[in-house]
Amino acid sequence: SYVLTQPPSVSVAPGKTARITCGGNNIGSKSVHWYQQKPGQAPVLVIYYDSDRPSGIPERFSGSNSGNTATLTISRVEAGDEADYYCQVWDSSSDHQVFGGGTKLTVL
Amino acid sequence: QVQLVESGGGLVKPGGSLRLSCAASGFTFSDYYMSWIRQAPGKGLEWVSYISSSGSTIYYADSVKGRFTISRDNAKNSLYLQMNSLRAEDTAVYYCARDRGWNSLYGMDVWGQGTTVTVSS
C-alpha cells in the first residue's frame, strides 16, 4: 500500500517560514492535498491539487509537489498557524485515500 | 451555508453495531462524492470509506472492509456508515467529508464536526 511520510514535528519562530514535507514514491505524479487541524476541531483544507488555495485561506499558505516530495510552505508564520498538518493523496493502485502521519507545527 | 452534521456515535460493546449518519445542507448533495474519515484518540487521520455521487462506486479501507458499509440517500441529503463487528481499535472520532472530483482530485473541502464512537466492554 502507498505510504506518505511526514516529519512528526516542525518548529518555527513567528514571522519566519515553515516548510512541512510529505514523502511518497513518485508523489509528483499524484494530486496532493493538505489539511490543518487545530485541537478539538475538524480538519480544514488549506491546499488542494498540489498548490491551489481554497477561498478564505491566506496567501501565506502555498504548496509544491515534485519527484518524491510534496511541500507545504507557510510564510510569515503566526501563532494562529500552530496546528497539526496532514497531507493526503488518492492511491489509484488500491483505490484508497491515504493520509500522511501528520506534522505538529509549533510556533516558538 | 454549506454544512455537514454527523450523528449516531456512542458507547458500544465489542462485537456490537452502530449506524452513523451525516446530514448535508447548503449544497447539492447528489453532485458530490463523500468520504468517512476517523481519528483515534491522540492519533492521525485515517480514511475509512468513499462513495461516489450516485452510490455506484464504493471503496473501503482494509481495516474495515467486510465489517462497515457506506451508503447514501440523495433524496434525504444523507450519508451513512453502518458499522458491525466493532472492535476496540474502531474507537475514534468519525468525520464525514465532501470529496471533490473523481478520486479526490481536488481534496475534501467540507468536514463535519465529528461524532465519537467508543468500543468498550
Coordinates of N, CA and C in Angstrom, one line a residue, chain B residues 34-118:
Chain B
M34 N -18.5 11.4 -1.4 CA -18.4 11.6 0.0 C -17.4 10.6 0.6
S35 N -16.8 11.0 1.8 CA -16.0 10.0 2.5 C -16.2 10.1 4.0
W36 N -15.9 9.0 4.6 CA -15.8 8.9 6.1 C -14.3 8.8 6.4
I37 N -13.9 9.5 7.4 CA -12.5 9.5 7.9 C -12.6 9.4 9.4
R38 N -11.7 8.7 10.1 CA -11.7 8.6 11.5 C -10.4 9.0 12.1
Q39 N -10.5 9.3 13.4 CA -9.3 9.7 14.1 C -9.3 9.1 15.5
A40 N -8.5 8.2 15.8 CA -8.4 7.5 17.1 C -7.8 8.6 18.1
P41 N -8.1 8.4 19.4 CA -7.6 9.4 20.4 C -6.1 9.6 20.3
G42 N -5.7 10.8 20.1 CA -4.3 11.1 20.1 C -3.5 10.7 18.8
K43 N -4.3 10.2 17.8 CA -3.7 9.7 16.6 C -4.0 10.6 15.4
G44 N -3.5 10.2 14.2 CA -3.7 10.9 13.0 C -5.0 10.5 12.3
L45 N -5.2 11.1 11.1 CA -6.4 10.8 10.3 C -6.3 9.5 9.6
E46 N -7.3 8.8 9.6 CA -7.4 7.5 8.8 C -8.6 7.5 8.0
W47 N -8.4 7.3 6.7 CA -9.6 7.2 5.8 C -10.3 5.9 6.0
V48 N -11.6 5.9 5.9 CA -12.4 4.7 6.2 C -13.1 4.2 4.9
S49 N -13.8 5.2 4.3 CA -14.7 4.7 3.1 C -15.0 5.9 2.2
Y50 N -15.4 5.6 1.0 CA -15.6 6.6 -0.1 C -16.8 6.1 -0.9
I51 N -17.7 7.0 -1.3 CA -18.8 6.6 -2.1 C -19.0 7.7 -3.2
S52 N -19.3 7.2 -4.4 CA -19.5 8.2 -5.5 C -20.8 8.9 -5.3
S53 N -21.0 9.9 -6.2 CA -22.2 10.7 -6.1 C -23.5 9.9 -6.2
S54 N -23.5 8.9 -7.1 CA -24.7 8.1 -7.3 C -24.7 6.9 -6.4
G55 N -23.6 6.6 -5.7 CA -23.6 5.4 -4.8 C -23.2 4.2 -5.5
S56 N -22.8 4.3 -6.8 CA -22.5 3.1 -7.6 C -21.1 2.6 -7.4
T57 N -20.2 3.5 -6.9 CA -18.8 3.1 -6.6 C -18.5 3.3 -5.2
I58 N -18.0 2.3 -4.6 CA -17.7 2.3 -3.1 C -16.3 1.7 -2.9
Y59 N -15.5 2.3 -2.0 CA -14.3 1.7 -1.6 C -14.2 1.8 0.0
Y60 N -13.4 0.8 0.5 CA -13.2 0.7 1.9 C -11.7 0.6 2.3
A61 N -11.3 1.1 3.4 CA -10.0 0.8 3.9 C -10.0 -0.7 4.3
D62 N -8.8 -1.3 4.2 CA -8.7 -2.7 4.5 C -9.1 -3.0 6.0
S63 N -8.9 -2.1 6.9 CA -9.2 -2.3 8.3 C -10.6 -2.4 8.6
V64 N -11.5 -2.0 7.7 CA -12.9 -2.0 7.9 C -13.7 -2.9 6.9
K65 N -13.0 -3.3 5.8 CA -13.7 -4.0 4.8 C -14.3 -5.3 5.3
G66 N -15.6 -5.5 4.9 CA -16.3 -6.6 5.4 C -17.1 -6.4 6.7
R67 N -16.8 -5.3 7.4 CA -17.5 -5.0 8.6 C -18.3 -3.7 8.5
F68 N -17.8 -2.8 7.8 CA -18.5 -1.5 7.6 C -19.2 -1.4 6.2
T69 N -20.3 -0.7 6.2 CA -21.0 -0.4 4.9 C -21.4 1.0 4.8
I70 N -20.9 1.7 3.7 CA -21.2 3.0 3.5 C -22.4 3.1 2.5
S71 N -23.3 4.1 2.7 CA -24.4 4.2 1.8 C -24.8 5.7 1.8
R72 N -25.7 6.0 0.9 CA -26.2 7.4 0.9 C -27.7 7.4 0.4
D73 N -28.4 8.4 0.8 CA -29.8 8.6 0.3 C -29.8 10.1 -0.2
N74 N -29.7 10.2 -1.5 CA -29.6 11.6 -2.1 C -30.9 12.3 -1.9
A75 N -32.0 11.6 -1.8 CA -33.3 12.3 -1.6 C -33.4 12.9 -0.2
K76 N -32.6 12.3 0.7 CA -32.6 12.8 2.1 C -31.4 13.6 2.4
N77 N -30.5 13.8 1.4 CA -29.3 14.5 1.6 C -28.5 13.9 2.8
S78 N -28.4 12.6 2.8 CA -27.7 12.0 3.9 C -26.8 10.9 3.5
L79 N -25.7 10.8 4.3 CA -24.7 9.8 4.2 C -24.7 8.9 5.4
Y80 N -24.4 7.6 5.2 CA -24.5 6.7 6.4 C -23.2 5.8 6.4
L81 N -23.0 5.3 7.7 CA -21.9 4.3 7.8 C -22.4 3.3 8.8
Q82 N -22.8 2.1 8.3 CA -23.2 1.0 9.2 C -21.9 0.3 9.6
M83 N -21.7 0.2 10.9 CA -20.5 -0.4 11.5 C -20.9 -1.7 12.3
N84 N -20.5 -2.8 11.9 CA -20.8 -4.1 12.5 C -19.5 -4.7 13.1
S85 N -19.6 -5.7 13.9 CA -18.5 -6.4 14.5 C -17.4 -5.4 15.0
L86 N -17.9 -4.5 15.8 CA -17.0 -3.4 16.2 C -15.9 -3.9 17.2
R87 N -14.7 -3.3 17.1 CA -13.6 -3.7 17.9 C -13.1 -2.5 18.6
A88 N -12.3 -2.7 19.6 CA -11.7 -1.6 20.4 C -11.0 -0.7 19.6
E89 N -10.3 -1.2 18.6 CA -9.5 -0.3 17.7 C -10.3 0.6 16.7
D90 N -11.6 0.4 16.7 CA -12.5 1.2 16.0 C -12.9 2.5 16.8
T91 N -12.5 2.6 18.0 CA -12.7 3.7 18.8 C -12.1 5.0 18.2
A92 N -12.9 6.0 17.9 CA -12.4 7.2 17.2 C -13.5 8.2 17.1
V93 N -13.0 9.4 16.7 CA -14.0 10.4 16.2 C -14.1 10.1 14.7
Y94 N -15.4 10.0 14.3 CA -15.7 9.8 12.9 C -16.2 11.0 12.2
Y95 N -15.5 11.4 11.1 CA -15.9 12.6 10.4 C -16.5 12.2 9.0
C96 N -17.5 12.9 8.5 CA -17.8 12.8 7.1 C -17.3 14.0 6.4
A97 N -17.0 13.9 5.2 CA -16.3 15.0 4.4 C -16.8 14.9 3.0
R98 N -17.0 16.1 2.4 CA -17.3 16.3 1.0 C -16.1 16.2 0.2
D99 N -16.1 15.2 -0.8 CA -14.9 15.0 -1.6 C -15.2 15.6 -3.0
R100 N -14.2 16.3 -3.5 CA -14.3 17.0 -4.8 C -13.5 16.3 -5.9
G101 N -14.3 16.0 -6.9 CA -13.6 15.4 -8.1 C -13.5 13.9 -7.9
W102 N -13.4 13.2 -9.1 CA -13.2 11.8 -9.1 C -11.9 11.4 -8.4
N103 N -11.9 10.4 -7.5 CA -10.7 10.0 -6.8 C -10.1 11.1 -6.0
S104 N -10.9 12.0 -5.5 CA -10.5 13.1 -4.6 C -9.5 14.0 -5.3
L105 N -9.7 14.2 -6.5 CA -8.8 15.0 -7.3 C -8.5 16.4 -6.7
Y106 N -9.6 17.0 -6.1 CA -9.4 18.3 -5.5 C -9.6 18.4 -4.0
G107 N -9.5 17.2 -3.4 CA -9.5 17.2 -1.9 C -10.9 17.3 -1.3
M108 N -10.9 17.2 0.0 CA -12.1 17.2 0.8 C -12.3 18.6 1.5
D109 N -13.2 19.3 0.9 CA -13.3 20.8 1.3 C -14.3 21.1 2.4
V110 N -15.2 20.2 2.7 CA -16.1 20.4 3.8 C -16.2 19.2 4.7
W111 N -16.0 19.5 6.0 CA -16.0 18.4 7.0 C -17.0 18.7 8.1
G112 N -17.6 17.6 8.6 CA -18.5 17.7 9.8 C -17.7 17.9 11.0
Q113 N -18.4 18.1 12.1 CA -17.7 18.3 13.4 C -17.2 17.0 14.1
G114 N -17.7 15.9 13.5 CA -17.3 14.6 14.0 C -18.3 14.0 15.1
T115 N -18.4 12.7 15.1 CA -19.1 12.0 16.2 C -18.3 10.9 16.8
T116 N -18.3 10.8 18.1 CA -17.4 9.9 18.8 C -18.0 8.5 19.0
V117 N -17.2 7.5 18.6 CA -17.5 6.1 18.8 C -16.6 5.5 19.7
T118 N -17.1 4.9 20.8 CA -16.2 4.2 21.8 C -16.7 2.8 21.9

